[in-house]
């Protein structure tokens, strides 16, 4: 039987190369071409990493003494910065997993950037306990591995829980990130040439957007969201137990887990805003990252800032109400002792400044948001500094009190950590789309099909 | 066997075409979509995805492995810590939980690869660049005598293009 005339006509026609979708063109644009400001930024980040690496080689050769540790403070800037970066990593999973389960559609434009931020922040954080070891070649002692003496790690220690929590969080974040990327890598594959095409072809795993592929993909994201939601809550809880399981005044508190989780989400959102505002401006993504998205993130910041403020107040109240003089002294010294600047910076930046977000105009004022979030990030670093250094330097016995001074080595490594994080994020921007293209299309096509109704 | 490649603009039309094709017994079909749409998924295959089994098996393996590992290792070199039992269950929940999530996540990923048939491979002959832009594709293989009926059905559902690819 001869095929119908119309079908033959279509097959004989030589259609022009079809127009690409606007979302593909706009969002993939940052991955094309080379701009000198980008390479300037990348070069600065790489240099920052190299200087930190050099300093770390020096520290490894000479010993941890150069890192400012001195009696009685043996958890210093490295642990402060470790907790800071782990906290930063929380917004990504919150946006990807928890807001996905709540069907908050606005997350679609910001989730990719936030997920990338999570992965790179966790990779950065994971370096710090290793640097803090001093003898970094003994790292494998943390892993339960069969050894001659059949001596195993201590599973009752919160430090070991941390090893499992952080490595699980890093692994799941990477898996989540990659699964979300697969359809977008296929878009890049279909439009790339040469070596780039070959790499994207391998990474896209033969993705074509067929029915079974989308179905498996959607369910994988759903199940991973279900797994990642308790995980994200557990990770910073476990980190908080590094402190709360001890009997050090100022640390031994049951409020620590929710307090740390809220603080992590707070700081994480601030970092997402700090990164997405310049990305949006430089790569002309205003159509996708709108003021609406930033306003919603501002609301999260306001909400979690209030929780942090409550936690700060509750800590002081419990110290007073407990009647334990060690607790009372610790908290008095936090506010009026040698580290008072850090404490008041923490309260001002994390609780007082964000209250301005009650004003709607400020929630959509991006330059204001950018500056506010810089302060919040600083405030969150100070929060961990106050908790760790404040408590360790003022123990039970006043004779063992001491003063901790940050060493140039620690400052160098701290700066290097920001460069390390920036380096990975800049590389990511050039290789993968910073906004989830298929998720944006899902909303656009749905709106076109159903006139914007859900 | 003849293969008809049709292109649609909207997911609702694509889903409707798939549903009608299946109702008429044309089950040898494949869809391509630039994004996930629930109506299309329900039209093509309303059964629950098998990925969930991988997640469940992974999670259960993780929690089992986590507890067994900790209990065995604690008993192999018994040291009394903080007055707790050698194999003390409450603190073991932390690592047990983390391994549940870890293996659950990894198994979900493997489930995606297996169920979705994802591995580096040659793309389908009828796959089109437009399907990763904003258009939808339905590829139907049918007997020669059914070509006219399938084409009519596709066009009735607003297919903007129907091409006879193989015959």
PDB file of C-alpha atoms in Angstrom, chain A residues 1-8 10-12 15 17-24 144-145 149-156 160-161 164-169 171-172 175 178-179 182-183 186-187 189-191 201-221 223-224 226-228 230-231 234-235 238 241 245 438-439 441-446 448-450, chain B residues 4 9-13 30-39 41 44-49 51-52 55 69-70 72-74 76-77 79 81 84-88 91-92 94-95 97-106 108-109 111-113 115-125 127-136 144-148 151 155 160-165 167:
ATOM      1  CA  UNK A   1       0.000   0.000   0.000  1.00  0.00           C
ATOM      2  CA  UNK A   2       1.348   3.361  -0.955  1.00  0.00           C
ATOM      3  CA  UNK A   3       1.883   5.858   1.829  1.00  0.00           C
ATOM      4  CA  UNK A   4      -0.552   8.764   1.993  1.00  0.00           C
ATOM      5  CA  UNK A   5       0.374  11.744  -0.077  1.00  0.00           C
ATOM      6  CA  UNK A   6       0.684  14.141   2.822  1.00  0.00           C
ATOM      7  CA  UNK A   7       3.224  12.020   4.666  1.00  0.00           C
ATOM      8  CA  UNK A   8       5.299  11.674   1.529  1.00  0.00           C
ATOM      9  CA  UNK A  10       6.411  16.023   4.496  1.00  0.00           C
ATOM     10  CA  UNK A  11       9.244  13.553   4.079  1.00  0.00           C
ATOM     11  CA  UNK A  12      10.308  15.066   0.769  1.00  0.00           C
ATOM     12  CA  UNK A  15      12.740  21.980   6.105  1.00  0.00           C
ATOM     13  CA  UNK A  17      17.143  23.982  10.299  1.00  0.00           C
ATOM     14  CA  UNK A  18      14.555  24.303  13.083  1.00  0.00           C
ATOM     15  CA  UNK A  19      14.740  27.280  15.356  1.00  0.00           C
ATOM     16  CA  UNK A  20      16.070  26.463  18.785  1.00  0.00           C
ATOM     17  CA  UNK A  21      14.064  27.312  21.857  1.00  0.00           C
ATOM     18  CA  UNK A  22      14.744  30.608  23.546  1.00  0.00           C
ATOM     19  CA  UNK A  23      15.444  28.922  26.882  1.00  0.00           C
ATOM     20  CA  UNK A  24      18.158  26.766  25.254  1.00  0.00           C
ATOM     21  CA  UNK A 144      36.736   1.622  59.199  1.00  0.00           C
ATOM     22  CA  UNK A 145      39.230  -0.519  57.312  1.00  0.00           C
ATOM     23  CA  UNK A 149      45.381  -5.264  64.995  1.00  0.00           C
ATOM     24  CA  UNK A 150      41.675  -5.563  64.216  1.00  0.00           C
ATOM     25  CA  UNK A 151      41.335  -2.167  65.860  1.00  0.00           C
ATOM     26  CA  UNK A 152      38.278  -0.382  64.546  1.00  0.00           C
ATOM     27  CA  UNK A 153      37.053   3.197  64.642  1.00  0.00           C
ATOM     28  CA  UNK A 154      34.879   4.350  67.545  1.00  0.00           C
ATOM     29  CA  UNK A 155      31.271   4.359  66.369  1.00  0.00           C
ATOM     30  CA  UNK A 156      30.177   6.038  69.593  1.00  0.00           C
ATOM     31  CA  UNK A 160      33.092   9.561  63.349  1.00  0.00           C
ATOM     32  CA  UNK A 161      29.385  10.235  62.817  1.00  0.00           C
ATOM     33  CA  UNK A 164      29.786   9.351  57.649  1.00  0.00           C
ATOM     34  CA  UNK A 165      27.385  12.311  57.549  1.00  0.00           C
ATOM     35  CA  UNK A 166      29.637  14.537  55.456  1.00  0.00           C
ATOM     36  CA  UNK A 167      30.717  11.811  53.034  1.00  0.00           C
ATOM     37  CA  UNK A 168      27.082  10.725  52.579  1.00  0.00           C
ATOM     38  CA  UNK A 169      26.003  14.319  52.059  1.00  0.00           C
ATOM     39  CA  UNK A 171      27.916  11.715  47.627  1.00  0.00           C
ATOM     40  CA  UNK A 172      24.152  12.270  47.553  1.00  0.00           C
ATOM     41  CA  UNK A 175      24.305  12.196  42.545  1.00  0.00           C
ATOM     42  CA  UNK A 178      24.247  14.898  38.131  1.00  0.00           C
ATOM     43  CA  UNK A 179      20.810  13.300  37.713  1.00  0.00           C
ATOM     44  CA  UNK A 182      21.465  14.726  32.466  1.00  0.00           C
ATOM     45  CA  UNK A 183      18.612  16.178  30.313  1.00  0.00           C
ATOM     46  CA  UNK A 186      21.756  16.201  26.289  1.00  0.00           C
ATOM     47  CA  UNK A 187      20.622  19.660  25.139  1.00  0.00           C
ATOM     48  CA  UNK A 189      25.300  17.592  23.342  1.00  0.00           C
ATOM     49  CA  UNK A 190      22.780  18.191  20.568  1.00  0.00           C
ATOM     50  CA  UNK A 191      24.213  21.667  19.931  1.00  0.00           C
ATOM     51  CA  UNK A 201      27.749  12.566  24.633  1.00  0.00           C
ATOM     52  CA  UNK A 202      29.386  10.398  27.296  1.00  0.00           C
ATOM     53  CA  UNK A 203      27.931  12.428  30.174  1.00  0.00           C
ATOM     54  CA  UNK A 204      24.409  12.540  28.663  1.00  0.00           C
ATOM     55  CA  UNK A 205      24.264   8.716  28.787  1.00  0.00           C
ATOM     56  CA  UNK A 206      22.202   8.457  25.628  1.00  0.00           C
ATOM     57  CA  UNK A 207      19.448  10.722  26.923  1.00  0.00           C
ATOM     58  CA  UNK A 208      16.748  11.468  24.348  1.00  0.00           C
ATOM     59  CA  UNK A 209      13.795  12.449  26.508  1.00  0.00           C
ATOM     60  CA  UNK A 210      11.795   9.317  25.733  1.00  0.00           C
ATOM     61  CA  UNK A 211       8.804   8.388  27.868  1.00  0.00           C
ATOM     62  CA  UNK A 212      10.561   5.675  29.941  1.00  0.00           C
ATOM     63  CA  UNK A 213      13.571   7.967  30.453  1.00  0.00           C
ATOM     64  CA  UNK A 214      11.484  10.852  31.757  1.00  0.00           C
ATOM     65  CA  UNK A 215       9.465   8.543  33.947  1.00  0.00           C
ATOM     66  CA  UNK A 216      12.562   6.979  35.536  1.00  0.00           C
ATOM     67  CA  UNK A 217      14.131  10.419  35.853  1.00  0.00           C
ATOM     68  CA  UNK A 218      11.126  12.001  37.573  1.00  0.00           C
ATOM     69  CA  UNK A 219      10.834   9.120  40.022  1.00  0.00           C
ATOM     70  CA  UNK A 220      14.566   9.174  40.766  1.00  0.00           C
ATOM     71  CA  UNK A 221      14.369  12.874  41.592  1.00  0.00           C
ATOM     72  CA  UNK A 223      12.951   9.354  45.676  1.00  0.00           C
ATOM     73  CA  UNK A 224      16.225  11.224  46.049  1.00  0.00           C
ATOM     74  CA  UNK A 226      12.681  11.938  49.937  1.00  0.00           C
ATOM     75  CA  UNK A 227      16.110  10.663  50.956  1.00  0.00           C
ATOM     76  CA  UNK A 228      17.857  14.037  50.860  1.00  0.00           C
ATOM     77  CA  UNK A 230      16.055  13.935  56.262  1.00  0.00           C
ATOM     78  CA  UNK A 231      19.703  13.877  55.202  1.00  0.00           C
ATOM     79  CA  UNK A 234      20.665  15.290  59.830  1.00  0.00           C
ATOM     80  CA  UNK A 235      23.978  16.571  58.484  1.00  0.00           C
ATOM     81  CA  UNK A 238      25.445  15.682  63.380  1.00  0.00           C
ATOM     82  CA  UNK A 241      26.670  17.137  67.987  1.00  0.00           C
ATOM     83  CA  UNK A 245      27.913  15.819  72.875  1.00  0.00           C
ATOM     84  CA  UNK A 438      14.219  21.472  31.162  1.00  0.00           C
ATOM     85  CA  UNK A 439      12.579  22.614  34.383  1.00  0.00           C
ATOM     86  CA  UNK A 441      10.693  24.678  29.832  1.00  0.00           C
ATOM     87  CA  UNK A 442       8.336  22.495  31.826  1.00  0.00           C
ATOM     88  CA  UNK A 443       6.782  25.617  33.335  1.00  0.00           C
ATOM     89  CA  UNK A 444       6.775  27.599  30.076  1.00  0.00           C
ATOM     90  CA  UNK A 445       5.244  24.839  27.967  1.00  0.00           C
ATOM     91  CA  UNK A 446       2.732  24.004  30.677  1.00  0.00           C
ATOM     92  CA  UNK A 448       1.353  27.726  27.010  1.00  0.00           C
ATOM     93  CA  UNK A 449      -0.683  24.518  26.994  1.00  0.00           C
ATOM     94  CA  UNK A 450      -2.987  25.328  29.881  1.00  0.00           C
TER      95      UNK A 450
ATOM     96  CA  UNK B   4       5.615   7.471  11.066  1.00  0.00           C
ATOM     97  CA  UNK B   9       3.752  21.575  19.829  1.00  0.00           C
ATOM     98  CA  UNK B  10       1.865  20.836  23.034  1.00  0.00           C
ATOM     99  CA  UNK B  11       2.010  18.026  25.568  1.00  0.00           C
ATOM    100  CA  UNK B  12      -1.780  17.750  25.847  1.00  0.00           C
ATOM    101  CA  UNK B  13      -2.105  17.068  22.109  1.00  0.00           C
ATOM    102  CA  UNK B  30       7.851   5.964  21.284  1.00  0.00           C
ATOM    103  CA  UNK B  31       7.528   9.520  22.533  1.00  0.00           C
ATOM    104  CA  UNK B  32      10.139  12.268  22.820  1.00  0.00           C
ATOM    105  CA  UNK B  33       9.616  15.246  25.058  1.00  0.00           C
ATOM    106  CA  UNK B  34      11.745  18.297  25.935  1.00  0.00           C
ATOM    107  CA  UNK B  35      10.544  18.211  29.554  1.00  0.00           C
ATOM    108  CA  UNK B  36       8.568  15.876  31.816  1.00  0.00           C
ATOM    109  CA  UNK B  37       4.780  16.137  31.611  1.00  0.00           C
ATOM    110  CA  UNK B  38       2.527  14.020  33.749  1.00  0.00           C
ATOM    111  CA  UNK B  39      -0.270  13.781  31.156  1.00  0.00           C
ATOM    112  CA  UNK B  41       3.532   9.883  31.165  1.00  0.00           C
ATOM    113  CA  UNK B  44       2.118   6.247  27.657  1.00  0.00           C
ATOM    114  CA  UNK B  45       2.570   4.085  30.724  1.00  0.00           C
ATOM    115  CA  UNK B  46       0.462   4.688  33.829  1.00  0.00           C
ATOM    116  CA  UNK B  47       2.113   1.860  35.830  1.00  0.00           C
ATOM    117  CA  UNK B  48       4.329   2.839  38.812  1.00  0.00           C
ATOM    118  CA  UNK B  49       8.001   3.152  37.982  1.00  0.00           C
ATOM    119  CA  UNK B  51      12.907   2.778  40.211  1.00  0.00           C
ATOM    120  CA  UNK B  52      11.200   2.711  43.612  1.00  0.00           C
ATOM    121  CA  UNK B  55      15.452   2.774  46.247  1.00  0.00           C
ATOM    122  CA  UNK B  69      29.178  -3.401  60.369  1.00  0.00           C
ATOM    123  CA  UNK B  70      29.103  -1.445  63.610  1.00  0.00           C
ATOM    124  CA  UNK B  72      30.618  -6.705  64.326  1.00  0.00           C
ATOM    125  CA  UNK B  73      33.450  -4.187  64.528  1.00  0.00           C
ATOM    126  CA  UNK B  74      32.549  -3.239  68.117  1.00  0.00           C
ATOM    127  CA  UNK B  76      35.733  -7.738  67.330  1.00  0.00           C
ATOM    128  CA  UNK B  77      37.794  -5.416  69.515  1.00  0.00           C
ATOM    129  CA  UNK B  79      36.470  -1.647  74.407  1.00  0.00           C
ATOM    130  CA  UNK B  81      33.439   3.392  76.114  1.00  0.00           C
ATOM    131  CA  UNK B  84      27.988   1.768  77.193  1.00  0.00           C
ATOM    132  CA  UNK B  85      27.539  -1.766  75.905  1.00  0.00           C
ATOM    133  CA  UNK B  86      30.109  -2.924  73.369  1.00  0.00           C
ATOM    134  CA  UNK B  87      27.380  -3.057  70.759  1.00  0.00           C
ATOM    135  CA  UNK B  88      25.273  -0.119  71.867  1.00  0.00           C
ATOM    136  CA  UNK B  91      24.558   5.708  68.869  1.00  0.00           C
ATOM    137  CA  UNK B  92      24.674   3.233  65.968  1.00  0.00           C
ATOM    138  CA  UNK B  94      23.522   7.703  63.204  1.00  0.00           C
ATOM    139  CA  UNK B  95      25.794   5.683  60.925  1.00  0.00           C
ATOM    140  CA  UNK B  97      20.798   6.197  59.023  1.00  0.00           C
ATOM    141  CA  UNK B  98      23.580   7.700  56.911  1.00  0.00           C
ATOM    142  CA  UNK B  99      24.225   4.379  55.159  1.00  0.00           C
ATOM    143  CA  UNK B 100      20.478   3.964  54.529  1.00  0.00           C
ATOM    144  CA  UNK B 101      20.487   7.264  52.669  1.00  0.00           C
ATOM    145  CA  UNK B 102      23.805   6.602  50.943  1.00  0.00           C
ATOM    146  CA  UNK B 103      22.926   3.197  49.518  1.00  0.00           C
ATOM    147  CA  UNK B 104      19.316   4.278  48.891  1.00  0.00           C
ATOM    148  CA  UNK B 105      20.662   7.166  46.797  1.00  0.00           C
ATOM    149  CA  UNK B 106      23.203   5.072  44.908  1.00  0.00           C
ATOM    150  CA  UNK B 108      18.195   4.987  42.953  1.00  0.00           C
ATOM    151  CA  UNK B 109      20.858   6.217  40.545  1.00  0.00           C
ATOM    152  CA  UNK B 111      17.755   2.198  39.028  1.00  0.00           C
ATOM    153  CA  UNK B 112      17.575   5.258  36.794  1.00  0.00           C
ATOM    154  CA  UNK B 113      20.361   3.907  34.588  1.00  0.00           C
ATOM    155  CA  UNK B 115      15.094   1.361  34.039  1.00  0.00           C
ATOM    156  CA  UNK B 116      15.718   4.400  31.842  1.00  0.00           C
ATOM    157  CA  UNK B 117      18.224   2.494  29.666  1.00  0.00           C
ATOM    158  CA  UNK B 118      20.833   5.191  30.187  1.00  0.00           C
ATOM    159  CA  UNK B 119      24.333   4.501  28.951  1.00  0.00           C
ATOM    160  CA  UNK B 120      26.472   6.128  26.263  1.00  0.00           C
ATOM    161  CA  UNK B 121      24.978   4.906  23.011  1.00  0.00           C
ATOM    162  CA  UNK B 122      23.964   5.919  19.520  1.00  0.00           C
ATOM    163  CA  UNK B 123      20.855   8.079  19.412  1.00  0.00           C
ATOM    164  CA  UNK B 124      17.674   6.742  17.804  1.00  0.00           C
ATOM    165  CA  UNK B 125      17.380   7.152  14.068  1.00  0.00           C
ATOM    166  CA  UNK B 127      15.494  11.427  17.303  1.00  0.00           C
ATOM    167  CA  UNK B 128      15.443  15.066  16.276  1.00  0.00           C
ATOM    168  CA  UNK B 129      17.152  18.176  17.591  1.00  0.00           C
ATOM    169  CA  UNK B 130      13.722  19.739  17.984  1.00  0.00           C
ATOM    170  CA  UNK B 131      12.859  17.241  20.718  1.00  0.00           C
ATOM    171  CA  UNK B 132      15.476  18.837  22.935  1.00  0.00           C
ATOM    172  CA  UNK B 133      14.154  22.274  21.978  1.00  0.00           C
ATOM    173  CA  UNK B 134      10.429  22.720  22.554  1.00  0.00           C
ATOM    174  CA  UNK B 135       8.690  20.175  20.359  1.00  0.00           C
ATOM    175  CA  UNK B 136       7.304  16.731  21.026  1.00  0.00           C
ATOM    176  CA  UNK B 144       1.530  -0.793   5.877  1.00  0.00           C
ATOM    177  CA  UNK B 145      -2.225  -1.082   5.731  1.00  0.00           C
ATOM    178  CA  UNK B 146      -2.553   1.080   8.871  1.00  0.00           C
ATOM    179  CA  UNK B 147      -0.381   3.987   7.738  1.00  0.00           C
ATOM    180  CA  UNK B 148      -3.276   6.094   6.509  1.00  0.00           C
ATOM    181  CA  UNK B 151      -1.498   9.494   9.978  1.00  0.00           C
ATOM    182  CA  UNK B 155      -3.140  14.934  12.247  1.00  0.00           C
ATOM    183  CA  UNK B 160       2.134  19.783  12.871  1.00  0.00           C
ATOM    184  CA  UNK B 161       4.202  17.384  10.840  1.00  0.00           C
ATOM    185  CA  UNK B 162       3.876  13.693   9.982  1.00  0.00           C
ATOM    186  CA  UNK B 163       6.689  12.028   8.107  1.00  0.00           C
ATOM    187  CA  UNK B 164       6.882   8.516   6.743  1.00  0.00           C
ATOM    188  CA  UNK B 165      10.385   7.560   7.760  1.00  0.00           C
ATOM    189  CA  UNK B 167       8.475   1.757   4.648  1.00  0.00           C
TER     190      UNK B 167
END
